[in-house]
XYZ file of C-alpha atoms in Angstrom:
319
model
C -17.692 -1.813 2.242
C -17.044 1.727 3.509
C -13.740 3.600 3.487
C -12.873 2.668 7.078
C -13.655 -0.979 6.334
C -11.390 -0.980 3.272
C -8.672 0.769 5.221
C -8.902 -1.700 8.120
C -8.685 -4.725 5.805
C -5.589 -3.326 4.074
C -3.803 -2.506 7.321
C -4.598 -5.843 8.987
C -3.621 -7.965 5.990
C -0.473 -6.127 4.972
C 0.545 -5.636 8.571
C 0.731 -9.416 8.911
C 2.531 -10.173 5.645
C 5.880 -9.022 7.059
C 5.913 -12.164 9.203
C 4.951 -14.438 6.299
C 7.667 -12.996 4.027
C 10.298 -14.343 6.410
C 9.225 -17.912 5.577
C 9.774 -17.263 1.839
C 13.486 -16.445 2.045
C 14.558 -20.089 1.703
C 14.578 -19.553 -2.084
C 15.914 -16.685 -4.227
C 13.905 -13.444 -3.839
C 12.996 -13.389 -7.541
C 11.714 -16.945 -7.344
C 9.737 -16.368 -4.142
C 7.998 -13.320 -5.617
C 7.367 -15.152 -8.918
C 5.685 -18.074 -7.126
C 3.579 -15.679 -5.059
C 2.191 -13.729 -7.987
C 1.883 -16.752 -10.259
C -0.529 -18.276 -7.758
C -2.279 -14.922 -7.278
C -2.682 -14.604 -11.063
C -4.300 -18.032 -11.318
C -6.734 -17.159 -8.521
C -7.720 -13.821 -10.057
C -8.020 -15.146 -13.612
C -10.212 -17.999 -12.370
C -12.381 -15.504 -10.493
C -12.754 -13.349 -13.613
C -13.739 -16.396 -15.644
C -16.274 -17.622 -13.074
C -17.839 -14.157 -12.794
C -17.608 -13.669 -16.581
C -16.032 -10.282 -16.147
C -15.173 -8.329 -19.330
C -11.519 -8.898 -20.211
C -11.107 -6.967 -23.474
C -9.096 -3.781 -23.239
C -7.199 -1.574 -25.660
C -3.503 -2.021 -26.361
C -2.793 1.238 -24.529
C -4.660 -0.060 -21.473
C -2.592 -3.247 -21.572
C 0.581 -1.139 -21.623
C -0.474 0.588 -18.427
C -1.568 -2.695 -16.852
C 1.883 -4.041 -17.680
C 3.363 -0.958 -16.004
C 1.183 -1.715 -12.980
C 2.461 -5.288 -12.874
C 6.087 -4.281 -13.309
C 6.056 -1.654 -10.591
C 3.619 -3.107 -8.061
C 3.660 -6.892 -8.544
C 7.254 -7.779 -9.366
C 10.273 -5.434 -9.313
C 9.325 -3.584 -6.135
C 8.811 -6.820 -4.205
C 12.095 -8.309 -5.380
C 13.894 -5.220 -4.081
C 12.044 -5.365 -0.751
C 12.907 -9.066 -0.347
C 16.564 -8.310 -1.142
C 16.626 -5.418 1.332
C 15.222 -7.657 4.072
C 18.538 -9.534 4.064
C 20.331 -6.326 5.151
C 17.785 -4.502 7.311
C 15.724 -5.412 10.333
C 12.021 -5.706 9.640
C 11.386 -2.615 11.756
C 13.809 -0.436 9.824
C 12.505 -1.828 6.549
C 8.984 -0.851 7.569
C 10.175 2.665 8.385
C 11.799 3.004 4.962
C 8.749 1.635 3.159
C 6.503 4.129 4.941
C 8.187 6.848 2.859
C 5.827 5.779 0.079
C 3.377 8.223 1.682
C 5.598 11.158 0.713
C 6.473 9.561 -2.633
C 2.800 9.216 -3.537
C 2.158 12.842 -2.646
C 5.050 13.962 -4.858
C 4.178 11.618 -7.728
C 0.525 12.613 -7.520
C 1.581 16.228 -8.007
C 3.926 15.306 -10.878
C 1.679 12.947 -12.852
C -1.807 14.214 -11.989
C -1.094 17.793 -10.890
C -2.861 16.918 -7.662
C -2.097 19.412 -4.931
C -1.935 17.575 -1.589
C -4.225 18.766 1.158
C -2.484 20.376 4.098
C -3.885 17.886 6.601
C -2.650 14.997 4.424
C 0.915 16.278 4.606
C 0.633 17.020 8.330
C -0.854 13.590 9.060
C 1.837 11.835 7.027
C 4.628 13.682 8.849
C 3.097 12.908 12.255
C 2.643 9.248 11.353
C 6.181 8.834 10.037
C 7.538 10.549 13.146
C 5.614 8.016 15.197
C 7.015 5.074 13.255
C 10.542 6.490 13.602
C 10.015 6.723 17.345
C 8.728 3.139 17.489
C 11.886 1.907 15.755
C 14.310 4.401 17.320
C 16.681 1.633 18.421
C 16.865 0.183 14.917
C 17.559 3.613 13.496
C 20.233 4.311 16.121
C 21.967 0.997 15.331
C 21.991 1.659 11.584
C 25.554 1.923 10.239
C 26.188 3.256 6.742
C 29.568 1.501 6.730
C 27.885 -1.904 6.653
C 25.607 -3.697 4.229
C 22.745 -1.768 5.748
C 23.502 1.138 3.416
C 22.803 -1.136 0.453
C 19.606 -2.290 2.074
C 18.533 1.319 2.622
C 19.096 2.285 -1.009
C 17.446 -0.874 -2.338
C 14.395 -0.510 -0.104
C 14.023 3.172 -1.041
C 14.168 2.184 -4.705
C 11.552 -0.521 -4.112
C 9.291 1.941 -2.305
C 9.539 4.491 -5.114
C 8.813 1.869 -7.768
C 5.766 0.791 -5.748
C 4.651 4.428 -5.733
C 4.888 4.473 -9.531
C 2.663 1.394 -9.506
C 0.144 3.365 -7.455
C 0.180 6.052 -10.135
C -0.427 3.446 -12.843
C -3.402 2.103 -10.887
C -4.808 5.606 -10.442
C -4.542 6.113 -14.202
C -6.200 2.774 -14.965
C -9.126 3.436 -12.649
C -9.443 6.925 -14.080
C -9.899 5.319 -17.512
C -12.603 2.966 -16.288
C -10.562 -0.238 -15.929
C -11.975 -2.256 -12.987
C -9.527 -3.083 -10.198
C -9.998 -6.869 -10.428
C -9.255 -7.106 -14.153
C -6.392 -4.618 -13.941
C -4.826 -6.609 -11.108
C -5.313 -9.907 -12.946
C -3.513 -8.689 -16.050
C -0.984 -6.724 -14.017
C -0.030 -9.768 -11.969
C 0.157 -11.847 -15.154
C 2.570 -9.404 -16.789
C 4.604 -9.049 -13.609
C 4.881 -12.819 -13.218
C 5.949 -13.297 -16.853
C 8.585 -10.592 -16.394
C 9.965 -12.324 -13.315
C 10.105 -15.786 -14.863
C 11.721 -14.297 -17.975
C 14.419 -12.707 -15.836
C 14.896 -15.920 -13.839
C 15.482 -17.914 -17.027
C 17.810 -15.349 -18.609
C 19.838 -14.740 -15.442
C 20.046 -18.443 -14.626
C 18.532 -18.085 -11.157
C 17.880 -21.566 -9.676
C 14.156 -22.306 -9.889
C 14.000 -24.170 -6.584
C 10.892 -24.864 -4.515
C 10.685 -25.378 -0.764
C 8.196 -28.132 0.078
C 8.152 -27.397 3.793
C 4.685 -26.712 5.304
C 5.772 -23.271 6.510
C 6.871 -22.183 3.015
C 3.716 -23.461 1.338
C 1.442 -21.941 4.005
C 3.207 -18.583 3.660
C 2.969 -18.806 -0.124
C -0.782 -19.406 -0.048
C -1.345 -16.661 2.518
C 0.760 -14.116 0.637
C -0.847 -14.971 -2.706
C -4.496 -15.085 -1.600
C -4.641 -12.554 1.214
C -1.537 -10.411 0.718
C -1.879 -10.144 -3.076
C -5.415 -10.896 -4.307
C -7.454 -9.510 -1.401
C -4.880 -7.012 -0.123
C -4.157 -5.328 -3.432
C -7.774 -5.477 -4.538
C -8.858 -3.683 -1.376
C -5.976 -1.202 -1.389
C -6.339 -0.175 -5.020
C -10.097 0.195 -4.554
C -9.331 2.497 -1.637
C -6.795 4.343 -3.797
C -9.432 4.959 -6.449
C -11.809 6.390 -3.831
C -9.539 8.657 -1.781
C -6.418 9.095 -3.927
C -2.851 7.709 -3.760
C -1.606 10.079 -1.048
C -4.304 9.278 1.531
C -4.495 5.567 0.621
C -0.743 5.115 0.999
C -0.927 6.291 4.610
C -1.958 2.724 5.422
C 1.728 1.843 4.973
C 2.467 3.875 8.092
C 0.106 1.613 10.056
C 1.601 -1.716 8.888
C 4.410 -1.748 11.491
C 1.910 -1.090 14.277
C -0.024 -4.240 13.337
C 3.271 -6.119 13.052
C 4.151 -5.018 16.593
C 0.847 -6.278 17.946
C 1.352 -9.654 16.246
C 4.918 -9.785 17.522
C 3.666 -9.136 21.064
C 1.371 -12.147 20.793
C 3.627 -14.587 18.931
C 7.163 -13.418 19.769
C 6.848 -11.991 23.317
C 7.655 -8.492 22.079
C 8.284 -5.994 24.919
C 6.682 -2.549 24.747
C 8.786 0.458 25.787
C 7.970 4.119 26.370
C 9.239 5.029 22.890
C 7.008 2.425 21.303
C 3.911 3.508 23.204
C 4.493 7.172 22.301
C 5.271 6.251 18.702
C 2.086 4.229 18.304
C 0.145 7.148 19.781
C 1.640 9.553 17.228
C 0.885 7.120 14.420
C -2.760 6.874 15.453
C -2.951 10.671 15.754
C -1.619 11.055 12.226
C -4.177 8.486 11.103
C -7.005 10.582 12.548
C -5.659 13.798 11.000
C -5.321 12.380 7.507
C -8.637 10.506 7.396
C -10.894 13.046 9.095
C -12.929 14.975 6.562
C -12.984 18.723 6.856
C -16.436 20.300 6.891
C -17.082 22.240 3.678
C -17.065 25.993 3.994
C -20.380 27.770 3.418
C -20.550 29.839 0.230
C -19.722 33.505 0.624
C -23.279 34.486 -0.339
C -24.676 32.516 2.607
C -22.178 34.118 4.998
C -23.202 37.540 3.780
C -26.874 36.608 4.205
C -26.286 35.451 7.791
C -24.390 38.637 8.578
C -27.249 40.811 7.328
C -30.158 38.639 8.502
C -29.764 36.626 11.760
C -32.863 34.572 10.872
C -30.968 33.054 7.956
C -28.625 31.317 10.412
C -30.711 28.116 10.527
C -30.690 27.838 6.732
C -26.957 28.358 6.647
C -26.415 25.613 9.215
C -28.499 23.162 7.188
C -26.489 23.995 4.082
C -23.050 23.659 5.641
C -23.598 20.273 7.295
C -24.636 18.544 4.077
C -22.189 15.688 3.320
C -20.042 15.862 0.230
C -20.730 13.066 -2.242
């Protein structure tokens, strides 16, 4: 699957999970997230066993896979679920989209990766678009209410998720396949959650309603197994900063689904905001043509006949 295919799968799946999460709030957030990733772990471990994938890794690798699970498959989701009780889904999506900037900063801190100018520009344009889409939610936000807690909690969850992205980048850089890393990461994250649930005395209730079970299966299989597998593969190919821009597109997909299922009404702000988001998407994903070497430019300047050779050299794709 190409980069655009991976990107499309991530955006479509995670853009729809915001609706499914609402059906999970009938139990405690820690419990809902634990059930989700427990099922996802079983699916991934079974897949690894069926495919006979290598599962032996060094202790150091397991430490980083545990860090992946802690940051990306447990704590961050608990915080997001908690924040959803204080913020509208639109505002929550706006806050979570800050992971784009967080990944750029963390990439520079942990990997000394200097962000490309068009990546920063595209991220700013996209976030401006999302802010415009949810302008009413932002205008109604009141720091004197519980919304301030939701803002801080969701920002913390977004930053922890960004740290999980860094852990995944490290794991892939050390040759750990995404499927195995996710399997162990989800296992460690699930064990951490159930350990906390037992120690804190959180009621381990289960909702047997069809809507809860359907949402659980969808979030575990598509939102977790397929979604994270696709996203982290994309991250390994194009880097955390560009991969995380998909989070700016999630609310757009959510709006489209809301239009179909919830009779959502489009306004001028929303149309303009979606347009800005798509523009930022084009800016950040469009590859810049490589510059011709200085020697070729000098050759063209001195010999006009060398122009054809220079053109053939400069249009060669970068592997």
